[in-house]
Tab-separated table of C-alpha atoms in Angstrom:
chain	number	residue	atom	x	y	z
A	1	MET	CA	-2.088	-24.174	4.053
A	2	ASN	CA	1.774	-23.720	3.975
A	3	PRO	CA	3.477	-22.694	0.514
A	4	PRO	CA	5.284	-24.916	-1.649
A	5	SER	CA	8.949	-25.182	-0.790
A	6	VAL	CA	9.601	-22.047	1.152
A	7	PRO	CA	13.605	-21.553	1.373
A	8	ALA	CA	15.206	-21.542	4.754
A	9	PRO	CA	15.407	-17.865	6.204
A	10	ILE	CA	18.658	-15.804	5.905
A	11	ALA	CA	18.753	-12.245	7.366
A	12	PHE	CA	18.345	-9.361	4.793
A	13	ALA	CA	18.983	-11.818	1.962
A	14	ALA	CA	17.584	-9.663	-0.832
A	15	LEU	CA	20.041	-6.784	0.066
A	16	ARG	CA	22.673	-9.242	-0.878
A	17	HIS	CA	21.835	-8.328	-4.685
A	18	ARG	CA	23.073	-4.925	-5.501
A	19	GLY	CA	20.154	-4.234	-7.968
A	20	PHE	CA	17.695	-4.557	-4.982
A	21	ARG	CA	19.935	-2.387	-2.938
A	22	THR	CA	19.392	0.770	-4.919
A	23	TYR	CA	15.718	-0.170	-5.832
A	24	PHE	CA	15.159	-0.388	-1.977
A	25	LEU	CA	16.487	3.017	-1.488
A	26	LEU	CA	14.847	4.742	-4.745
A	27	SER	CA	11.413	2.847	-4.152
A	28	ALA	CA	11.597	4.550	-0.072
A	29	LEU	CA	12.374	8.012	-1.966
A	30	ALA	CA	9.202	7.887	-4.009
A	31	MET	CA	7.020	6.803	-1.407
A	32	MET	CA	8.481	9.363	0.802
A	33	ALA	CA	7.125	11.898	-1.854
A	34	ASP	CA	4.153	10.104	-2.200
A	35	ASN	CA	3.270	10.604	1.379
A	36	ILE	CA	4.589	14.191	1.294
A	37	GLU	CA	2.108	14.826	-0.895
A	38	HIS	CA	-0.506	13.390	1.203
A	39	VAL	CA	0.366	15.460	4.299
A	40	ILE	CA	0.379	18.640	2.576
A	41	SER	CA	-2.855	17.950	0.009
A	42	TYR	CA	-4.605	16.394	2.725
A	43	TRP	CA	-4.018	19.441	5.190
A	44	VAL	CA	-5.022	22.079	2.656
A	45	ILE	CA	-8.090	20.093	1.787
A	46	HIS	CA	-9.172	20.139	5.461
A	47	GLU	CA	-8.344	23.698	5.683
A	48	ARG	CA	-10.098	24.730	2.740
A	49	PHE	CA	-13.121	22.408	3.117
A	50	ASP	CA	-13.311	20.806	6.757
A	51	SER	CA	-15.317	17.892	5.313
A	52	PRO	CA	-15.307	14.283	6.544
A	53	ALA	CA	-17.137	13.485	3.748
A	54	LEU	CA	-14.567	15.082	1.387
A	55	GLY	CA	-11.756	12.927	3.264
A	56	GLY	CA	-14.018	9.989	2.523
A	57	PHE	CA	-14.278	10.835	-1.041
A	58	ALA	CA	-10.634	11.427	-1.221
A	59	VAL	CA	-10.196	7.637	-0.364
A	60	VAL	CA	-12.753	6.401	-2.712
A	61	SER	CA	-11.562	8.462	-5.698
A	62	HIS	CA	-7.724	7.425	-4.972
A	63	TRP	CA	-8.355	3.867	-4.755
A	64	LEU	CA	-11.113	3.314	-7.361
A	65	PRO	CA	-8.416	2.935	-10.280
A	66	PHE	CA	-7.056	0.046	-8.001
A	67	LEU	CA	-10.191	-1.832	-8.084
A	68	LEU	CA	-10.642	-1.380	-11.733
A	69	LEU	CA	-7.122	-1.762	-13.245
A	70	SER	CA	-5.113	-3.958	-11.103
A	71	VAL	CA	-6.003	-7.063	-13.038
A	72	HIS	CA	-5.048	-5.289	-16.292
A	73	SER	CA	-1.965	-3.925	-15.047
A	74	GLY	CA	-0.570	-7.173	-13.474
A	75	ALA	CA	-1.324	-8.914	-16.850
A	76	LEU	CA	0.436	-6.384	-18.770
A	77	ALA	CA	3.267	-6.584	-16.739
A	78	ASP	CA	3.357	-10.169	-17.585
A	79	ARG	CA	3.664	-9.067	-21.437
A	80	VAL	CA	5.801	-6.035	-21.522
A	81	ASP	CA	8.629	-4.469	-19.222
A	82	PRO	CA	7.490	-3.971	-16.133
A	83	GLY	CA	10.179	-1.189	-15.378
A	84	ARG	CA	8.737	1.067	-18.254
A	85	MET	CA	5.355	0.845	-16.699
A	86	ILE	CA	7.005	1.822	-12.995
A	87	GLN	CA	8.739	4.734	-15.054
A	88	LEU	CA	5.431	6.040	-16.542
A	89	GLY	CA	3.760	5.719	-12.928
A	90	MET	CA	6.528	7.810	-11.672
A	91	ALA	CA	6.017	10.518	-14.038
A	92	LEU	CA	2.180	10.588	-13.346
A	93	PHE	CA	2.920	10.945	-9.642
A	94	ALA	CA	5.213	14.070	-10.229
A	95	SER	CA	2.629	15.805	-12.770
A	96	VAL	CA	0.143	15.163	-9.768
A	97	SER	CA	2.371	17.373	-7.407
A	98	ILE	CA	2.791	20.096	-9.956
A	99	ALA	CA	-0.681	20.225	-10.498
A	100	TRP	CA	-1.614	20.828	-6.863
A	101	GLY	CA	1.321	23.234	-6.632
A	102	VAL	CA	-0.240	24.959	-9.366
A	103	LEU	CA	-3.649	25.056	-7.792
A	104	PHE	CA	-2.636	26.074	-4.294
A	105	VAL	CA	-0.808	28.867	-6.060
A	106	SER	CA	-3.477	30.175	-7.983
A	107	GLY	CA	-6.087	29.972	-5.129
A	108	ALA	CA	-8.158	27.887	-7.687
A	109	LEU	CA	-8.324	24.730	-5.584
A	110	GLN	CA	-12.141	23.153	-6.184
A	111	VAL	CA	-13.641	19.637	-4.910
A	112	TRP	CA	-13.438	18.462	-8.344
A	113	HIS	CA	-9.909	18.971	-8.706
A	114	ALA	CA	-8.786	17.195	-5.576
A	115	ALA	CA	-11.050	14.272	-6.676
A	116	ALA	CA	-9.659	14.304	-10.289
A	117	LEU	CA	-5.921	14.516	-9.270
A	118	LEU	CA	-6.252	11.559	-6.470
A	119	VAL	CA	-7.703	9.700	-9.419
A	120	VAL	CA	-4.304	10.179	-11.669
A	121	HIS	CA	-2.465	9.625	-8.223
A	122	GLY	CA	-4.450	6.518	-8.169
A	123	ILE	CA	-3.635	5.591	-11.856
A	124	ALA	CA	-0.295	5.775	-11.240
A	125	GLY	CA	-0.084	3.716	-8.147
A	126	VAL	CA	-1.721	0.948	-10.366
A	127	LEU	CA	0.968	1.315	-12.861
A	128	TRP	CA	3.791	1.046	-9.922
A	129	GLY	CA	2.073	-1.544	-7.883
A	130	PRO	CA	1.823	-4.779	-9.546
A	131	PRO	CA	4.547	-4.342	-11.914
A	132	SER	CA	7.150	-3.720	-8.848
A	133	GLN	CA	6.211	-7.139	-7.693
A	134	LEU	CA	7.080	-8.801	-10.890
A	135	LEU	CA	10.269	-7.009	-11.210
A	136	LEU	CA	11.414	-8.279	-7.676
A	137	HIS	CA	11.490	-11.423	-9.438
A	138	ASP	CA	13.804	-10.206	-11.991
A	139	ILE	CA	16.088	-8.633	-9.357
A	140	VAL	CA	16.223	-11.487	-6.870
A	141	GLY	CA	14.967	-14.497	-8.005
A	142	ARG	CA	12.685	-16.971	-6.084
A	143	GLU	CA	14.896	-18.136	-3.595
A	144	HIS	CA	15.099	-14.694	-1.922
A	145	LEU	CA	11.573	-13.852	-2.658
A	146	GLN	CA	10.233	-13.469	0.546
A	147	SER	CA	12.695	-11.360	1.785
A	148	ALA	CA	12.490	-8.991	-1.325
A	149	VAL	CA	8.742	-8.838	-0.706
A	150	ARG	CA	9.159	-7.933	3.089
A	151	LEU	CA	11.755	-5.426	2.625
A	152	ASN	CA	9.992	-3.842	-0.344
A	153	ALA	CA	6.964	-3.387	1.990
A	154	THR	CA	9.688	-1.985	4.428
A	155	ALA	CA	10.929	0.339	2.113
A	156	ARG	CA	7.391	1.695	1.130
A	157	GLN	CA	6.851	2.004	5.040
A	158	LEU	CA	10.198	3.713	5.158
A	159	GLY	CA	8.763	6.414	3.161
A	160	MET	CA	5.899	6.354	4.763
A	161	LEU	CA	7.562	7.000	7.932
A	162	MET	CA	9.881	10.079	6.550
A	163	GLY	CA	7.295	11.579	4.597
A	164	PRO	CA	5.084	12.923	7.347
A	165	GLY	CA	8.106	14.357	9.166
A	166	ILE	CA	9.583	16.146	5.700
A	167	GLY	CA	6.164	16.827	4.657
A	168	GLY	CA	5.364	18.968	8.067
A	169	ALA	CA	8.834	20.203	7.660
A	170	LEU	CA	7.812	21.497	4.381
A	171	LEU	CA	4.493	22.928	5.439
A	172	LEU	CA	6.355	25.113	7.846
A	173	TRP	CA	9.298	26.082	5.840
A	174	LEU	CA	8.144	26.508	2.420
A	175	GLY	CA	4.584	26.500	2.521
A	176	PRO	CA	2.192	23.913	0.810
A	177	GLU	CA	2.570	25.860	-2.643
A	178	ARG	CA	6.461	25.781	-2.876
A	179	GLY	CA	6.561	22.545	-0.590
A	180	ILE	CA	4.640	20.360	-2.954
A	181	LEU	CA	6.287	21.515	-5.979
A	182	ALA	CA	9.713	21.009	-4.466
A	183	ASN	CA	8.124	17.474	-3.973
A	184	ALA	CA	8.007	16.512	-7.753
A	185	LEU	CA	11.919	16.416	-7.973
A	186	LEU	CA	11.907	13.455	-5.629
A	187	TYR	CA	10.663	11.152	-8.537
A	188	VAL	CA	13.477	12.030	-10.771
A	189	PRO	CA	15.976	9.532	-9.611
A	190	PHE	CA	13.957	6.360	-9.655
A	191	ILE	CA	12.833	7.156	-13.437
A	192	GLY	CA	16.425	7.640	-14.166
A	193	TRP	CA	17.739	4.307	-12.542
A	194	LEU	CA	14.715	2.472	-14.068
A	195	ALA	CA	15.827	3.611	-17.802
A	196	VAL	CA	19.415	2.059	-17.377
A	197	ALA	CA	18.598	-0.865	-14.871
A	198	PRO	CA	19.356	-4.274	-16.364
A	199	TYR	CA	16.081	-6.237	-15.632
A	200	GLY	CA	12.931	-6.842	-17.518
A	201	PRO	CA	12.308	-8.899	-20.617
A	202	LYS	CA	15.357	-8.665	-22.763
A	203	PHE	CA	17.358	-9.896	-19.430
A	204	ARG	CA	15.587	-13.099	-18.419
A	205	ALA	CA	17.040	-16.549	-19.196
A	206	ALA	CA	16.131	-17.949	-22.468
A	207	GLY	CA	12.700	-20.284	-22.389
A	208	ALA	CA	11.264	-18.203	-19.140
A	209	ALA	CA	7.563	-18.491	-18.772
A	210	VAL	CA	5.919	-15.485	-20.608
A	211	ALA	CA	2.146	-14.998	-20.642
A	212	THR	CA	0.188	-15.184	-23.901
A	213	ARG	CA	-3.580	-14.192	-22.914
A	214	ALA	CA	-4.016	-10.369	-22.389
A	215	VAL	CA	-6.695	-8.591	-20.156
A	216	ARG	CA	-9.057	-6.713	-22.020
A	217	SER	CA	-12.546	-7.154	-20.707
A	218	PHE	CA	-14.595	-7.776	-17.374
A	219	GLY	CA	-14.829	-11.163	-18.606
A	220	ASP	CA	-10.999	-11.813	-18.947
A	221	ILE	CA	-10.822	-10.214	-15.031
A	222	ALA	CA	-13.576	-13.414	-14.036
A	223	ARG	CA	-11.484	-15.617	-15.873
A	224	ALA	CA	-8.492	-14.716	-13.748
A	225	LEU	CA	-10.602	-15.015	-10.496
A	226	ARG	CA	-11.527	-18.273	-12.012
A	227	GLU	CA	-7.963	-19.263	-12.177
A	228	ILE	CA	-6.711	-18.141	-8.931
A	229	SER	CA	-9.706	-20.319	-7.147
A	230	HIS	CA	-7.832	-23.209	-8.049
A	231	HIS	CA	-4.938	-22.218	-5.693
A	232	ARG	CA	-6.284	-22.539	-2.003
A	233	VAL	CA	-3.381	-20.300	-0.533
A	234	ILE	CA	-3.640	-17.547	-3.217
A	235	LEU	CA	-7.606	-17.504	-2.421
A	236	SER	CA	-7.304	-17.186	1.271
A	237	MET	CA	-4.715	-14.689	1.302
A	238	THR	CA	-6.444	-12.556	-1.427
A	239	ALA	CA	-9.805	-12.846	0.616
A	240	LEU	CA	-8.062	-11.774	3.521
A	241	ALA	CA	-6.556	-8.433	2.215
A	242	GLY	CA	-9.965	-7.845	0.459
A	243	LEU	CA	-11.517	-7.864	4.041
A	244	ALA	CA	-8.683	-5.584	5.624
A	245	SER	CA	-9.313	-2.906	2.750
A	246	LEU	CA	-12.662	-3.215	2.537
A	247	PHE	CA	-13.580	-2.319	6.125
A	248	VAL	CA	-10.541	-0.288	7.347
A	249	GLY	CA	-7.676	0.015	4.618
A	250	ASN	CA	-5.928	3.074	4.909
A	251	ALA	CA	-9.292	5.697	5.194
A	252	TYR	CA	-8.136	6.748	8.766
A	253	GLN	CA	-5.256	8.105	7.632
A	254	ALA	CA	-7.259	10.687	5.285
A	255	GLN	CA	-9.206	11.319	8.335
A	256	MET	CA	-6.127	12.141	10.652
A	257	PRO	CA	-6.334	15.665	10.664
A	258	GLY	CA	-9.786	15.540	12.194
A	259	PHE	CA	-8.426	12.755	14.766
A	260	ALA	CA	-5.488	15.434	15.378
A	261	HIS	CA	-8.027	18.120	16.103
A	262	ASP	CA	-10.065	15.700	18.508
A	263	PHE	CA	-6.699	15.232	20.401
A	264	GLY	CA	-6.395	19.276	20.786
A	265	GLN	CA	-3.521	19.458	18.443
A	266	ALA	CA	-5.149	21.756	15.460
A	267	LYS	CA	-2.202	22.988	13.714
A	268	ALA	CA	-0.003	21.506	11.099
A	269	ASP	CA	2.713	20.974	13.396
A	270	PHE	CA	4.952	17.950	15.014
A	271	PHE	CA	2.106	16.657	16.799
A	272	TYR	CA	-0.236	16.161	13.447
A	273	SER	CA	2.909	14.514	12.034
A	274	ALA	CA	3.584	12.342	14.777
A	275	LEU	CA	0.137	10.710	14.277
A	276	LEU	CA	0.952	10.105	10.664
A	277	ALA	CA	4.616	8.867	11.286
A	278	ALA	CA	3.679	6.108	14.103
A	279	ASP	CA	1.728	3.928	12.135
A	280	ALA	CA	4.626	3.839	9.582
A	281	ALA	CA	7.277	3.762	12.539
A	282	GLY	CA	5.634	0.515	13.379
A	283	ALA	CA	5.774	-1.281	10.321
A	284	LEU	CA	9.317	0.216	9.650
A	285	THR	CA	10.150	-1.579	12.834
A	286	ALA	CA	8.347	-4.627	11.632
A	287	GLY	CA	10.498	-4.942	8.827
A	288	VAL	CA	13.829	-4.528	10.308
A	289	VAL	CA	13.119	-7.048	13.389
A	290	LEU	CA	11.295	-9.772	11.532
A	291	GLU	CA	14.063	-9.464	8.582
A	292	SER	CA	17.059	-9.461	10.874
A	293	ARG	CA	16.027	-12.611	12.714
A	294	GLY	CA	14.030	-14.312	9.978
A	295	LEU	CA	10.759	-14.510	11.881
A	296	LEU	CA	7.395	-15.257	11.148
A	297	GLN	CA	7.792	-17.207	8.083
A	298	PRO	CA	4.920	-17.263	5.713
A	299	ARG	CA	2.060	-19.223	6.706
A	300	ALA	CA	-1.722	-18.140	6.156
A	301	ARG	CA	-2.892	-18.895	9.817
A	302	THR	CA	-0.189	-16.714	10.954
A	303	ALA	CA	-1.618	-14.015	8.597
A	304	CYS	CA	-4.987	-14.184	9.548
A	305	LEU	CA	-3.991	-13.728	13.544
A	306	LEU	CA	-1.726	-10.828	12.694
A	307	ALA	CA	-4.720	-9.156	10.644
A	308	MET	CA	-6.959	-9.917	13.586
A	309	ALA	CA	-4.280	-7.825	15.942
A	310	TRP	CA	-4.310	-5.165	13.578
A	311	SER	CA	-7.827	-4.643	13.884
A	312	VAL	CA	-7.744	-4.600	17.521
A	313	ALA	CA	-5.005	-2.136	17.585
A	314	LEU	CA	-7.097	0.323	15.490
A	315	GLY	CA	-10.290	-0.264	17.086
A	316	ALA	CA	-8.436	0.593	20.497
A	317	PHE	CA	-7.070	4.094	18.927
A	318	ALA	CA	-10.371	5.135	17.655
A	319	LEU	CA	-11.794	4.677	21.023
A	320	THR	CA	-8.922	6.617	22.989
A	321	ARG	CA	-9.084	10.120	23.838
A	322	SER	CA	-5.526	10.309	24.848
A	323	TYR	CA	-2.846	11.309	22.429
A	324	ALA	CA	-0.326	9.692	24.547
A	325	LEU	CA	-1.996	6.292	23.986
A	326	ALA	CA	-2.698	6.928	20.604
A	327	ILE	CA	0.752	6.972	19.397
A	328	PRO	CA	1.862	3.737	20.658
A	329	LEU	CA	-1.474	2.162	19.254
A	330	LEU	CA	-0.692	3.316	16.285
A	331	PHE	CA	2.652	1.881	16.429
A	332	VAL	CA	1.407	-1.750	17.242
A	333	ALA	CA	-0.975	-1.069	14.372
A	334	GLY	CA	1.807	-0.476	11.793
A	335	PHE	CA	3.764	-3.382	13.404
A	336	VAL	CA	1.170	-6.268	12.259
A	337	GLU	CA	-0.269	-4.316	9.515
A	338	LEU	CA	3.108	-4.953	7.479
A	339	SER	CA	3.630	-8.522	9.136
A	340	PHE	CA	0.484	-9.735	7.914
A	341	ASN	CA	0.305	-7.928	4.467
A	342	ALA	CA	3.908	-8.986	3.188
A	343	MET	CA	3.231	-12.260	4.513
A	344	ALA	CA	-0.046	-12.525	2.286
A	345	GLN	CA	1.854	-11.047	-0.703
A	346	THR	CA	4.477	-13.541	-0.291
A	347	LEU	CA	2.415	-16.398	-0.094
A	348	VAL	CA	0.524	-15.492	-3.232
A	349	GLN	CA	3.845	-15.019	-5.450
A	350	LEU	CA	5.447	-18.406	-3.937
A	351	ASP	CA	2.129	-20.142	-4.905
A	352	ALA	CA	1.469	-18.488	-8.286
A	353	PRO	CA	2.683	-20.492	-11.517
A	354	PRO	CA	5.236	-18.434	-13.267
A	355	ASP	CA	2.956	-17.921	-16.466
A	356	MET	CA	-0.009	-16.366	-14.110
A	357	ARG	CA	2.057	-14.627	-11.740
A	358	GLY	CA	1.276	-11.389	-13.028
A	359	ARG	CA	-2.625	-11.887	-13.069
A	360	ALA	CA	-2.396	-13.286	-9.761
A	361	ILE	CA	-0.732	-10.456	-8.247
A	362	GLY	CA	-3.284	-8.178	-10.234
A	363	VAL	CA	-6.119	-9.734	-8.572
A	364	PHE	CA	-4.505	-9.841	-5.314
A	365	THR	CA	-3.767	-6.007	-5.829
A	366	MET	CA	-7.369	-5.513	-6.756
A	367	PHE	CA	-8.670	-6.858	-3.293
A	368	ALA	CA	-5.796	-5.540	-1.212
A	369	LEU	CA	-5.789	-2.017	-2.262
A	370	GLY	CA	-9.080	-1.829	-4.870
A	371	MET	CA	-11.364	-2.482	-1.929
A	372	ARG	CA	-10.145	0.490	0.214
A	373	THR	CA	-12.363	2.270	-2.495
A	374	PHE	CA	-15.163	1.051	-0.072
A	375	SER	CA	-13.011	1.959	3.430
A	376	GLY	CA	-13.847	5.379	2.055
A	377	VAL	CA	-17.396	4.636	2.751
A	378	THR	CA	-17.002	2.461	5.991
A	379	VAL	CA	-14.699	4.977	7.665
A	380	GLY	CA	-14.865	8.124	5.801
A	381	LEU	CA	-18.444	8.833	5.018
A	382	ALA	CA	-19.612	7.255	7.626
A	383	GLY	CA	-17.809	9.248	9.923
A	384	ALA	CA	-19.979	12.228	8.852
A	385	SER	CA	-23.029	10.666	10.166
A	386	ILE	CA	-21.366	9.127	13.648
A	387	GLY	CA	-18.262	10.762	14.066
A	388	ILE	CA	-14.795	9.227	12.939
A	389	HIS	CA	-13.681	7.576	16.164
A	390	TRP	CA	-17.304	5.297	16.157
A	391	SER	CA	-17.123	4.688	12.302
A	392	LEU	CA	-13.358	3.184	12.295
A	393	ALA	CA	-14.191	1.600	16.052
A	394	ALA	CA	-17.285	-0.210	14.271
A	395	SER	CA	-15.140	-1.101	11.002
A	396	ALA	CA	-12.386	-2.572	13.131
A	397	ALA	CA	-15.028	-4.551	15.128
A	398	VAL	CA	-16.625	-6.068	12.014
A	399	LEU	CA	-13.196	-6.709	10.329
A	400	PHE	CA	-12.310	-9.120	13.387
A	401	ILE	CA	-15.208	-11.075	13.019
A	402	ALA	CA	-14.922	-11.493	9.416
A	403	ILE	CA	-11.236	-12.827	9.844
A	404	GLY	CA	-12.381	-15.039	12.209
A	405	VAL	CA	-14.916	-16.325	10.177
A	406	LEU	CA	-12.193	-16.969	7.315
A	407	LEU	CA	-9.719	-18.276	9.518
A	408	ARG	CA	-12.568	-21.138	10.790
A	409	ALA	CA	-13.264	-21.738	7.030
A	410	MET	CA	-9.363	-22.106	6.354
A	411	LEU	CA	-9.007	-24.538	9.160
A	412	ARG	CA	-11.854	-26.530	8.261
A	413	ARG	CA	-10.928	-26.938	4.912
A	414	SER	CA	-7.360	-28.084	5.719
A	415	SER	CA	-8.534	-30.424	8.300
A	416	VAL	CA	-10.772	-32.227	5.521
């Protein structure tokens, strides 16, 4: 189940494009701001309400927009300028940080405020996710697409790595109120660059395929699902991403204050930030190592095996009571997570016909990110009943089995 005509690997190929170098840095900056917000807001929510159930609800309310709107976002990006959609997403991100700051300063924060802001934050993410993948085609073209997808994921992981450290520093230096207000300024450079960047529909070559079918209803979403079902690679990688998000996703990150407390780290200090940073450090290392050596070329079977390794690493993290062991386990989890997610995304984009690329990316994103809505139940809400350690371990075990079933089905179809 290999993609058609995968080009020979070149180390850091996408960075040969000046526009991508700028996009890489600004995307990392925006993701850093996103994670600074998470570090500060999750800590304040934990301090104010101390509820695993609320942490799980925060995951649900944050990712539900991806489940409902990703296909619409991808299809819209096929028809309009994806850069303008990303700009709108960045403006919403900044507005959410400002709203958190106002609520912190006034002392008026309530549960429904947190849920509403996470929903708006999720909508901003939908406006960034699928359109950003289409913009990569405009910046680097098909030849260096694999490198661009992996480096784009690496940029996000770089932001995730820097975010916890800087977020923790802002907590200690400025406090949550002024820290999160300062965070809103970090989105401004990306908004400004997108206003003048020479990419988008009006810069594409004459005769480039443009989608003409809009996605307006759930019936149109069902039609998009039927379209990708005829592409075996897209279907299998979308299923893989959906399983990973359904059972685990990133729900354990919202519960990290609880894990830190159980490891004996009850303050918003270096040790709490290090738990959040370890996962991102592993992913960043994966992006650098794999890109520099051209390793792990995109194959569906390899993506599944890497995802199974991810579930093992997270299961071991959930069961350990040692802080010293938790850090390397999260590092390994981050390494293999970036590897299989970037590989799955690359396979989808390479296999999708140009006139349905946005819809294919939208469907993939709906499963890859939207299904995280339910990981808030499997990891977060279940954690209120059996504890966050056992809920994460059980979710990781079920995921391992489910991917094994998917891999066996893929191998059986390929041998027919």
